[in-house]
PDB file of C-alpha atoms in Angstrom:
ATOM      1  CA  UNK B   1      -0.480  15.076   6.861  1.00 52.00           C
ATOM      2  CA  UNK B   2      -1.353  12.463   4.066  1.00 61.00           C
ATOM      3  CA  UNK B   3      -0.093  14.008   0.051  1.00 83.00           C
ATOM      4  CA  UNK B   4      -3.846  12.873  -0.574  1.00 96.00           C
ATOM      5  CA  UNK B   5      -6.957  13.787   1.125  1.00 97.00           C
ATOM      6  CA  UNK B   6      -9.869  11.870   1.633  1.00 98.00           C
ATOM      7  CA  UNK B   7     -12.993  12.398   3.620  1.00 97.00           C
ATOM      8  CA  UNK B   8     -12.361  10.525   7.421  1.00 97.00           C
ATOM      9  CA  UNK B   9     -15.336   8.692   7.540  1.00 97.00           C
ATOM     10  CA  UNK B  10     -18.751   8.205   5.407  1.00 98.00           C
ATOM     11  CA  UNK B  11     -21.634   5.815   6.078  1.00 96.00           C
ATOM     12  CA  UNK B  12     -24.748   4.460   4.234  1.00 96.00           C
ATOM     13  CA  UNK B  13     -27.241   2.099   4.382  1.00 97.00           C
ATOM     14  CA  UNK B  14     -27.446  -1.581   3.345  1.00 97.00           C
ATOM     15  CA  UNK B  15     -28.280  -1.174  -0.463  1.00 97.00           C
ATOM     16  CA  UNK B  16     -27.275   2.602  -0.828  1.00 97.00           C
ATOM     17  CA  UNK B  17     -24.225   3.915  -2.665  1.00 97.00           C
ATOM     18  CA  UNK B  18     -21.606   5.644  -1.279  1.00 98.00           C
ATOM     19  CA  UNK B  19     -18.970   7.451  -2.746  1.00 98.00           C
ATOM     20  CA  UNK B  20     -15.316   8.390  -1.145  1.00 98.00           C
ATOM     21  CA  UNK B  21     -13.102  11.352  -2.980  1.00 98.00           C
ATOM     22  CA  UNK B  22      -9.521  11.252  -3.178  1.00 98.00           C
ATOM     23  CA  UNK B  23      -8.122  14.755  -3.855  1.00 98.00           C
ATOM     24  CA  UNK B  24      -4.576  15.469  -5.178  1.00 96.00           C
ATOM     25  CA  UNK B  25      -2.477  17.343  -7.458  1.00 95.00           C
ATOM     26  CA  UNK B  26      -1.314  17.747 -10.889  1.00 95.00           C
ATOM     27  CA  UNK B  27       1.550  15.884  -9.761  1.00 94.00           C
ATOM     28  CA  UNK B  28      -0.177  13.119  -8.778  1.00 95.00           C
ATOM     29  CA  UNK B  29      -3.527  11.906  -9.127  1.00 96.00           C
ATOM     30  CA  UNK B  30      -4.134  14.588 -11.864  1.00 96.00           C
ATOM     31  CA  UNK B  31      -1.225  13.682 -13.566  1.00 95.00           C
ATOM     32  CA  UNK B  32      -0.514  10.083 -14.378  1.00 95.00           C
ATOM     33  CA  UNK B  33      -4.096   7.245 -14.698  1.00 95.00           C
ATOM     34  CA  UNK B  34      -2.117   4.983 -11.849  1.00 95.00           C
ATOM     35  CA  UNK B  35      -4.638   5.567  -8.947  1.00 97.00           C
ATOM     36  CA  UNK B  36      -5.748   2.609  -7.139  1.00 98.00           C
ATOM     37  CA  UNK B  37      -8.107   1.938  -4.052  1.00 98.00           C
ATOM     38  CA  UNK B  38      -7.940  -0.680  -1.244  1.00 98.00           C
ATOM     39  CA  UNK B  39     -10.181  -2.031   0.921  1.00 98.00           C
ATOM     40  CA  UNK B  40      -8.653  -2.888   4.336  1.00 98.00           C
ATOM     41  CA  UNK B  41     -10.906  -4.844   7.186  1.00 98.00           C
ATOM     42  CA  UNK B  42      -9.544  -4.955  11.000  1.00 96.00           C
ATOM     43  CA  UNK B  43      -5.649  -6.628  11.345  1.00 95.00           C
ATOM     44  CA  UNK B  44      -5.919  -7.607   7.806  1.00 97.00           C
ATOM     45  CA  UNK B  45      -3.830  -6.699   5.179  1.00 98.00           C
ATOM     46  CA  UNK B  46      -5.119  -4.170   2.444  1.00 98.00           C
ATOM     47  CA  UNK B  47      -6.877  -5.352  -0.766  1.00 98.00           C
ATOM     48  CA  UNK B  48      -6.567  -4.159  -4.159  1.00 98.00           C
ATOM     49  CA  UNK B  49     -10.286  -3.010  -5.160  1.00 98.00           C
ATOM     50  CA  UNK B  50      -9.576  -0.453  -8.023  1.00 98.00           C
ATOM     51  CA  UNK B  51      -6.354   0.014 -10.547  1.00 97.00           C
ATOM     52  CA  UNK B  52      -5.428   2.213 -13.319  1.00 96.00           C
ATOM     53  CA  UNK B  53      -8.370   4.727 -12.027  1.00 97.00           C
ATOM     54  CA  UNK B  54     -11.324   2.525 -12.967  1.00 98.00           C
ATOM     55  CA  UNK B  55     -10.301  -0.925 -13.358  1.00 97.00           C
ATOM     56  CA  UNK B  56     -11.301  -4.466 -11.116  1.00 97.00           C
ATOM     57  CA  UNK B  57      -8.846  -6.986 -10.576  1.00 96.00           C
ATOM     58  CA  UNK B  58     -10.281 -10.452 -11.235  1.00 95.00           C
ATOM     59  CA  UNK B  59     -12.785 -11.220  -8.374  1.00 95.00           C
ATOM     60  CA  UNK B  60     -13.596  -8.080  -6.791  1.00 97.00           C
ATOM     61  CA  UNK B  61     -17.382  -6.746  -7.237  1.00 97.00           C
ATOM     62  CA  UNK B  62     -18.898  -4.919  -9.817  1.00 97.00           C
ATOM     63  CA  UNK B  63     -20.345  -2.575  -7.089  1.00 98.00           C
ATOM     64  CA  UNK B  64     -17.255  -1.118  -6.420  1.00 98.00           C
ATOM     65  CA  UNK B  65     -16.092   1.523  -9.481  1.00 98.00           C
ATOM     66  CA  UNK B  66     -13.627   3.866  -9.710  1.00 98.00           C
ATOM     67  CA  UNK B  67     -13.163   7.115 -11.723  1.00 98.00           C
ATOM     68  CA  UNK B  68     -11.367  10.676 -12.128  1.00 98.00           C
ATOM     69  CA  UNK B  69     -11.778  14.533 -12.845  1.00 97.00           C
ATOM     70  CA  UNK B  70      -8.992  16.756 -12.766  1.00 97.00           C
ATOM     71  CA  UNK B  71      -6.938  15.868  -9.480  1.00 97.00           C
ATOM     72  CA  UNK B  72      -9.637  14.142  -7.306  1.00 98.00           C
ATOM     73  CA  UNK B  73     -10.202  10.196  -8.015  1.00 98.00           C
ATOM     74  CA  UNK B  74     -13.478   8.423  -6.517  1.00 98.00           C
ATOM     75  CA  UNK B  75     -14.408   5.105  -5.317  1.00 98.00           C
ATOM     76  CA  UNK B  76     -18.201   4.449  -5.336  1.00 98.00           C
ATOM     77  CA  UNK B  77     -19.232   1.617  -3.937  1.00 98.00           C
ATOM     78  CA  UNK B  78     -23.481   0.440  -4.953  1.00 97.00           C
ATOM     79  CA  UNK B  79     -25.948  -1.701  -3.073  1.00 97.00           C
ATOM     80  CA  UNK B  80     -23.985  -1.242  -0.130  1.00 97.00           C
ATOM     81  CA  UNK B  81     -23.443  -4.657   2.112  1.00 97.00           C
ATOM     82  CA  UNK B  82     -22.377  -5.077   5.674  1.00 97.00           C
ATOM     83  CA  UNK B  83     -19.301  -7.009   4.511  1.00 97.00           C
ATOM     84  CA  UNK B  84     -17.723  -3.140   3.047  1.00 98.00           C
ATOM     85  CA  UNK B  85     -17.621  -2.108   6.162  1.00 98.00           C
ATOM     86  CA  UNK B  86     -13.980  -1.583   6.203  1.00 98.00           C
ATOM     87  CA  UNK B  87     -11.078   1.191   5.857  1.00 98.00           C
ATOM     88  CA  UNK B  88     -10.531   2.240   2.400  1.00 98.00           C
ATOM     89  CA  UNK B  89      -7.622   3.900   1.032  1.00 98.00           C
ATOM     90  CA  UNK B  90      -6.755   5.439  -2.154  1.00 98.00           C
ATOM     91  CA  UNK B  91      -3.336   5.259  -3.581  1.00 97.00           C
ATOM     92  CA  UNK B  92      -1.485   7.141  -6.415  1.00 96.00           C
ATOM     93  CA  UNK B  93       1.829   7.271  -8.626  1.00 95.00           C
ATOM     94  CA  UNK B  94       4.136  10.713  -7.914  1.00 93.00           C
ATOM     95  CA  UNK B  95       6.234  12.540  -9.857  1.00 88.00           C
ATOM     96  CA  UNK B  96       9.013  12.888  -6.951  1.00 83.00           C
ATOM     97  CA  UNK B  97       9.519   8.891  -7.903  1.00 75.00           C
ATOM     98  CA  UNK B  98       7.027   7.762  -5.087  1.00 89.00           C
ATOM     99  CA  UNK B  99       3.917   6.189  -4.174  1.00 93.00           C
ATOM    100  CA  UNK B 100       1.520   8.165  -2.147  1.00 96.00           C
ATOM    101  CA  UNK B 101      -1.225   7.184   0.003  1.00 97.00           C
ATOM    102  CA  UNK B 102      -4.715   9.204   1.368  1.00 97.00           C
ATOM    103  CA  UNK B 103      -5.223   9.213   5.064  1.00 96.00           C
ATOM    104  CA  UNK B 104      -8.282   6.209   4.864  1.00 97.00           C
ATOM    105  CA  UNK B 105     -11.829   6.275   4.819  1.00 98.00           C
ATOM    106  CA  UNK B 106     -13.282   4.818   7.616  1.00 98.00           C
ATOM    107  CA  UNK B 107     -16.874   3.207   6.307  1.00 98.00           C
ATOM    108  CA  UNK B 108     -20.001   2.391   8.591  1.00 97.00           C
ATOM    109  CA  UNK B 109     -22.632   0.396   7.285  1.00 96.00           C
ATOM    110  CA  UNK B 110     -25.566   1.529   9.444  1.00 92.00           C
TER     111      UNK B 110
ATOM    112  CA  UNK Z   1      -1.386 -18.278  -6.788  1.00 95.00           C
ATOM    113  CA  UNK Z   2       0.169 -15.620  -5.098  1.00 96.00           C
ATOM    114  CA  UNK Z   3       1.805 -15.393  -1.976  1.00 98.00           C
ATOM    115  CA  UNK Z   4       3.984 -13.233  -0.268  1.00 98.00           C
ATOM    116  CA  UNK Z   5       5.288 -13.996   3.683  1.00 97.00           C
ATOM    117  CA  UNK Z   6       6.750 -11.337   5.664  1.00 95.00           C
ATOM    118  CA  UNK Z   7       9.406 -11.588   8.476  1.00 95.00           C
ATOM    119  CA  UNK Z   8      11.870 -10.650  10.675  1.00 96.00           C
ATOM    120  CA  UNK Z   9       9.756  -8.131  12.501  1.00 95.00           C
ATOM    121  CA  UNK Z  10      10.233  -7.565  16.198  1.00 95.00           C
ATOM    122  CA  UNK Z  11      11.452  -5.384  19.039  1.00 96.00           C
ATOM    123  CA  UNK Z  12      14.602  -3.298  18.078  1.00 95.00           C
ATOM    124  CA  UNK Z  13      16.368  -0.220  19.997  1.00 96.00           C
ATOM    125  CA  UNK Z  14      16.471   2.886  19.390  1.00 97.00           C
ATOM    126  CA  UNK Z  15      19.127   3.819  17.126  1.00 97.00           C
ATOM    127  CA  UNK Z  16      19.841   0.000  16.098  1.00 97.00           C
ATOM    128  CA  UNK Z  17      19.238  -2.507  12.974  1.00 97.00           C
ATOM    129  CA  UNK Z  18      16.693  -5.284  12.036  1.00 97.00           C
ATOM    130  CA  UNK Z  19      16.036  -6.227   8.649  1.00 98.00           C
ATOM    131  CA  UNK Z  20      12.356  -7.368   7.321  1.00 98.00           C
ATOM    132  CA  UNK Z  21      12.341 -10.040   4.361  1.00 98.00           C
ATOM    133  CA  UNK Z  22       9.677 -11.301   2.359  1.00 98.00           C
ATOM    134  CA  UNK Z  23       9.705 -14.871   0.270  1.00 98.00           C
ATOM    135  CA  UNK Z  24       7.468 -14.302  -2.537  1.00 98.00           C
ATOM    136  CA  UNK Z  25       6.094 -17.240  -4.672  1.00 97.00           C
ATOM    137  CA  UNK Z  26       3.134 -17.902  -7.949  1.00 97.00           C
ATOM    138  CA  UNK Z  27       4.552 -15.083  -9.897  1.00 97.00           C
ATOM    139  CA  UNK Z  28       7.820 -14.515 -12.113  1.00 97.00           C
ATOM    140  CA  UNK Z  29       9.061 -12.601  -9.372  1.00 97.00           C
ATOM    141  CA  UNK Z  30      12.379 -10.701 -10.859  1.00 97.00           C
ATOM    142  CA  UNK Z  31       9.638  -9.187 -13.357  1.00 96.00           C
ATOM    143  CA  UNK Z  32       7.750  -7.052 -10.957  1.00 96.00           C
ATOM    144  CA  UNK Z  33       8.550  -4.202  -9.114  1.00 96.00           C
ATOM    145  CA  UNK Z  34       8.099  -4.357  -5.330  1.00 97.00           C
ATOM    146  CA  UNK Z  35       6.953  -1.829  -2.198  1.00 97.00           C
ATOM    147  CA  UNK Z  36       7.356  -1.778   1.682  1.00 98.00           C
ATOM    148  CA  UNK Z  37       4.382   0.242   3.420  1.00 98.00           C
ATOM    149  CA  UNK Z  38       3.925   0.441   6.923  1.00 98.00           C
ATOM    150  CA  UNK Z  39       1.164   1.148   8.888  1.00 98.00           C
ATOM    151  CA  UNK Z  40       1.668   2.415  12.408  1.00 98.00           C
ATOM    152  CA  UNK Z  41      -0.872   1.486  15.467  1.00 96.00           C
ATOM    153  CA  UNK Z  42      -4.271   3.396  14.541  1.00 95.00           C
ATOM    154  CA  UNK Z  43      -2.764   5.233  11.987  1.00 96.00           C
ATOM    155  CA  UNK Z  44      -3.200   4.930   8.044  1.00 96.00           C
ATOM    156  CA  UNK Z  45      -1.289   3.321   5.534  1.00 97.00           C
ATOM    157  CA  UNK Z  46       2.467   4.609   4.432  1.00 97.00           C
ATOM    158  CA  UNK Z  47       4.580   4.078   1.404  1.00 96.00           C
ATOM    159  CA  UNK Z  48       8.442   3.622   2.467  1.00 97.00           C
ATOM    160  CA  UNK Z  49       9.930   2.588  -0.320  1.00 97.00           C
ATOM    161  CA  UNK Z  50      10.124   0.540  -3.691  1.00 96.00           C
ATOM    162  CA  UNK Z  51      12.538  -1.460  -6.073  1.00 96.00           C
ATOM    163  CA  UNK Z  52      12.507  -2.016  -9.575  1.00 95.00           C
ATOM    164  CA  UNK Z  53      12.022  -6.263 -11.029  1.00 95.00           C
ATOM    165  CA  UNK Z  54      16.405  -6.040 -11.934  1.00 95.00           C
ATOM    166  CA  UNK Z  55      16.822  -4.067  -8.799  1.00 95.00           C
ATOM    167  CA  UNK Z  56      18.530  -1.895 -10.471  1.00 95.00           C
ATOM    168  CA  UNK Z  57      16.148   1.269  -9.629  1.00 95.00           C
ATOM    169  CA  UNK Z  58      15.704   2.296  -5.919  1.00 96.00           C
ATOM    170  CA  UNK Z  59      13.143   4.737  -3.897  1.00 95.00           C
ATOM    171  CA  UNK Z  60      12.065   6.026  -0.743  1.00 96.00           C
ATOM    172  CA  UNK Z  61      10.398   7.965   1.153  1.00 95.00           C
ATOM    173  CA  UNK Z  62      12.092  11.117   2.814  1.00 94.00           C
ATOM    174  CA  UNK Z  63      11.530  10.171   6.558  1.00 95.00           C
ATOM    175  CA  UNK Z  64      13.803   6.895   5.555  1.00 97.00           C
ATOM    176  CA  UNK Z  65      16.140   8.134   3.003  1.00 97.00           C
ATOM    177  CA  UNK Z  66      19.571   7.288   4.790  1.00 97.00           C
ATOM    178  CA  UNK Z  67      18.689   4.930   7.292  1.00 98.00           C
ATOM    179  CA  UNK Z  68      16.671   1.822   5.140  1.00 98.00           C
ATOM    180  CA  UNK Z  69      17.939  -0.014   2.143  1.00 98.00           C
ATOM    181  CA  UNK Z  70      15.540  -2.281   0.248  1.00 98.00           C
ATOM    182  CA  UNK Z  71      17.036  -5.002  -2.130  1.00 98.00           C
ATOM    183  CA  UNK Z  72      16.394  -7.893  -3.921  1.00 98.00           C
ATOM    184  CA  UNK Z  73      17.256 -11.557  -4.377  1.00 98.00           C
ATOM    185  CA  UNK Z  74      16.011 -12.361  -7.420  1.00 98.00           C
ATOM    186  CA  UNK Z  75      17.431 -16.218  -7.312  1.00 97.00           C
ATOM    187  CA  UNK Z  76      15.718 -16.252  -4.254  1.00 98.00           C
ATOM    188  CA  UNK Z  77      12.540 -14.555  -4.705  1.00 98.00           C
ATOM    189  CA  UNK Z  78      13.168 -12.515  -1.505  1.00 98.00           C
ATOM    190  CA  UNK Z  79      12.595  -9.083  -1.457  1.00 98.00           C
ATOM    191  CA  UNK Z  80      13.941  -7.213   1.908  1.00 98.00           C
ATOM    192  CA  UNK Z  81      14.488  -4.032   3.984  1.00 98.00           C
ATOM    193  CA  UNK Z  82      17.755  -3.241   5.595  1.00 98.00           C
ATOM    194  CA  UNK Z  83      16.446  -1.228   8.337  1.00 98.00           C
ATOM    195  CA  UNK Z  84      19.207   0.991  10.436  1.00 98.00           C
ATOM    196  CA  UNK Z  85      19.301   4.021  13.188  1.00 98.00           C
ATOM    197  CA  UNK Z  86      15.582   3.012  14.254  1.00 98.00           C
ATOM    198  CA  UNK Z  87      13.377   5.567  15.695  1.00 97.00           C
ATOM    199  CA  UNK Z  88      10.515   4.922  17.631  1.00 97.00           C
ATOM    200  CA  UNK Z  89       8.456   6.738  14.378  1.00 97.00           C
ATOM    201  CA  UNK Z  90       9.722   3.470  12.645  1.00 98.00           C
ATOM    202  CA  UNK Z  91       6.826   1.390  14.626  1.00 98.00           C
ATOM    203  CA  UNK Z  92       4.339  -0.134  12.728  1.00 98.00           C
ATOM    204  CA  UNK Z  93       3.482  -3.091  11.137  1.00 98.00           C
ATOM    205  CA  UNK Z  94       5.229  -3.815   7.713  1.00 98.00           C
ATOM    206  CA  UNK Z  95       3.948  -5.039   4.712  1.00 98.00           C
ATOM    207  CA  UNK Z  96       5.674  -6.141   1.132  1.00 98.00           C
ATOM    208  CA  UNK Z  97       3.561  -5.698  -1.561  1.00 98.00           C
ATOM    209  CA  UNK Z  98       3.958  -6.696  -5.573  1.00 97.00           C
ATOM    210  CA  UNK Z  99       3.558  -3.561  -7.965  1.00 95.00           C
ATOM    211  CA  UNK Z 100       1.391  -4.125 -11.318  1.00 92.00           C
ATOM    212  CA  UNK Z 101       3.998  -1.220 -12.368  1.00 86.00           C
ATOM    213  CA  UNK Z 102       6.903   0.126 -10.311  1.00 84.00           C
ATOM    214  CA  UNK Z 103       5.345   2.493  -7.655  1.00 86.00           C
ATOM    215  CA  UNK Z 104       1.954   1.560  -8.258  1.00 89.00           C
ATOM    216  CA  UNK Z 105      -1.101  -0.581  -7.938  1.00 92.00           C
ATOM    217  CA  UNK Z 106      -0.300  -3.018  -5.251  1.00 96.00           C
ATOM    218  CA  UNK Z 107      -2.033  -5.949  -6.028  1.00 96.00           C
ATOM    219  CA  UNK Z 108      -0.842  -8.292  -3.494  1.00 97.00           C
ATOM    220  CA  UNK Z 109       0.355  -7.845   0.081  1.00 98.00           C
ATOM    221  CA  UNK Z 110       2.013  -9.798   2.626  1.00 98.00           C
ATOM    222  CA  UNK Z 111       0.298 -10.229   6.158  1.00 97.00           C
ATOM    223  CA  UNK Z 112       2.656  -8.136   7.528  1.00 97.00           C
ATOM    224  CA  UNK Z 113       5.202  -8.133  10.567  1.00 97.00           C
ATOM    225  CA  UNK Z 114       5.251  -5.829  13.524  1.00 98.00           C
ATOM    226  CA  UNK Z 115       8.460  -3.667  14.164  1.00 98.00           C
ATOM    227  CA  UNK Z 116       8.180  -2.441  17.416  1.00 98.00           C
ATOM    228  CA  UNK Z 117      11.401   0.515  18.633  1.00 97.00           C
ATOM    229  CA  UNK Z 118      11.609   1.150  22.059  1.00 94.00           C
ATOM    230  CA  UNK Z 119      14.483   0.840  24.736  1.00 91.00           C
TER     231      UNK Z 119
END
């Protein structure tokens, strides 16, 4: 069992938005702004798409965005292209001096 | 630019040793913290443990507390895990990653290397 929970899988269509929760605790998520999301295609390695709750690195799109309310974080992803089709994980800082991962987000572009 | 190269992965035995390293380069590398996660086949993504830039600082996970020492070479630029008493749990595929802060945001990754336990 993952210390964060995520929905297993969510699909749109080409163009929608999507959005993918990321529920922890006060001890986590809720409790420190050092959330992140990653974007992870078939035997690739896992991309940094969010930081700090809400913030791109350099080169990722401005159709992904991330934010927070209380202990769940949320990736949305807009205008929705075959290329996200991917895994997508959300990560967070602990208090127990860790790093904690959700379970992954499987998403189908239909 | 960035690049981290993981190695040393392969088949080990239950109960025995191998040890993962990763030669990092494009960054100031003794001024970032640093994270192993594994993923193991058709499962999710795992954090196992982490080291502060000086090394100095240590953490892990509690399924590998005991058995897996991470450590740094800082005149090297090699970050690496000690791996010892392997279970067959301990399959996956490994990855080093650079921390924007110690025990978070992992903004680059290493393609990873396959640790496969089995007798």
């Amino acid at each position: 069992q993952s210390a964060l929970t995520q929905p297993a899988s969510v699909s749109g269509s080409p163009g929608q938005s999507i959005t993918i929760s990321c529920t922890g605790s006060s001890s986590d998520v809720g409790g420190f702004n050092y959330v992140s999301w990653y974007q992870q295609h078939p035997g690739k390695a896992p991309k940094l798409m969010i930081y700090d709750v809400s913030n791109r690195p350099s080169g990722v799109s401005s159709r992904f965005s991330g934010s927070k309310s209380g202990n769940t974080a949320s990736l949305t992803i807009s205008g929705l292209q075959a290329e996200d089709e991917a895994d997508y994980y959300c990560s967070s800082y602990s208090s127990i001096n860790s790093l904690v991962f959700g379970g992954g987000t499987k998403l189908t572009v239909l | 630019e960035v690049q981290l190269l993981d190695s040393g992965g392969g088949l080990g035995q239950p109960g025995g040793s191998l040890r993962l390293s990763c030669a990092a380069s494009g960054f100031t590398f003794s001024s970032y913290g640093m994270s192993w996660v594994r993923q193991a086949p058709g499962k999710g993504l795992e954090w196992v443990s982490g080291i502060s830039g000086d090394g100095g600082s240590t953490y892990y996970t509690a399924s590998v507390k005991g058995r897996f020492t991470i450590s740094r070479d800082n005149s090297k630029s090699t970050l690496y895990l000690q791996m010892s008493h392997l279970r067959a749990e301990d399959t996956a595929v490994y990855y080093c990653a650079k921390d924007r802060q110690v025990l978070a945001n992992l903004d680059y990754w290493g393609q990873g290397t396959l640790v496969t336990v089995s007798s």
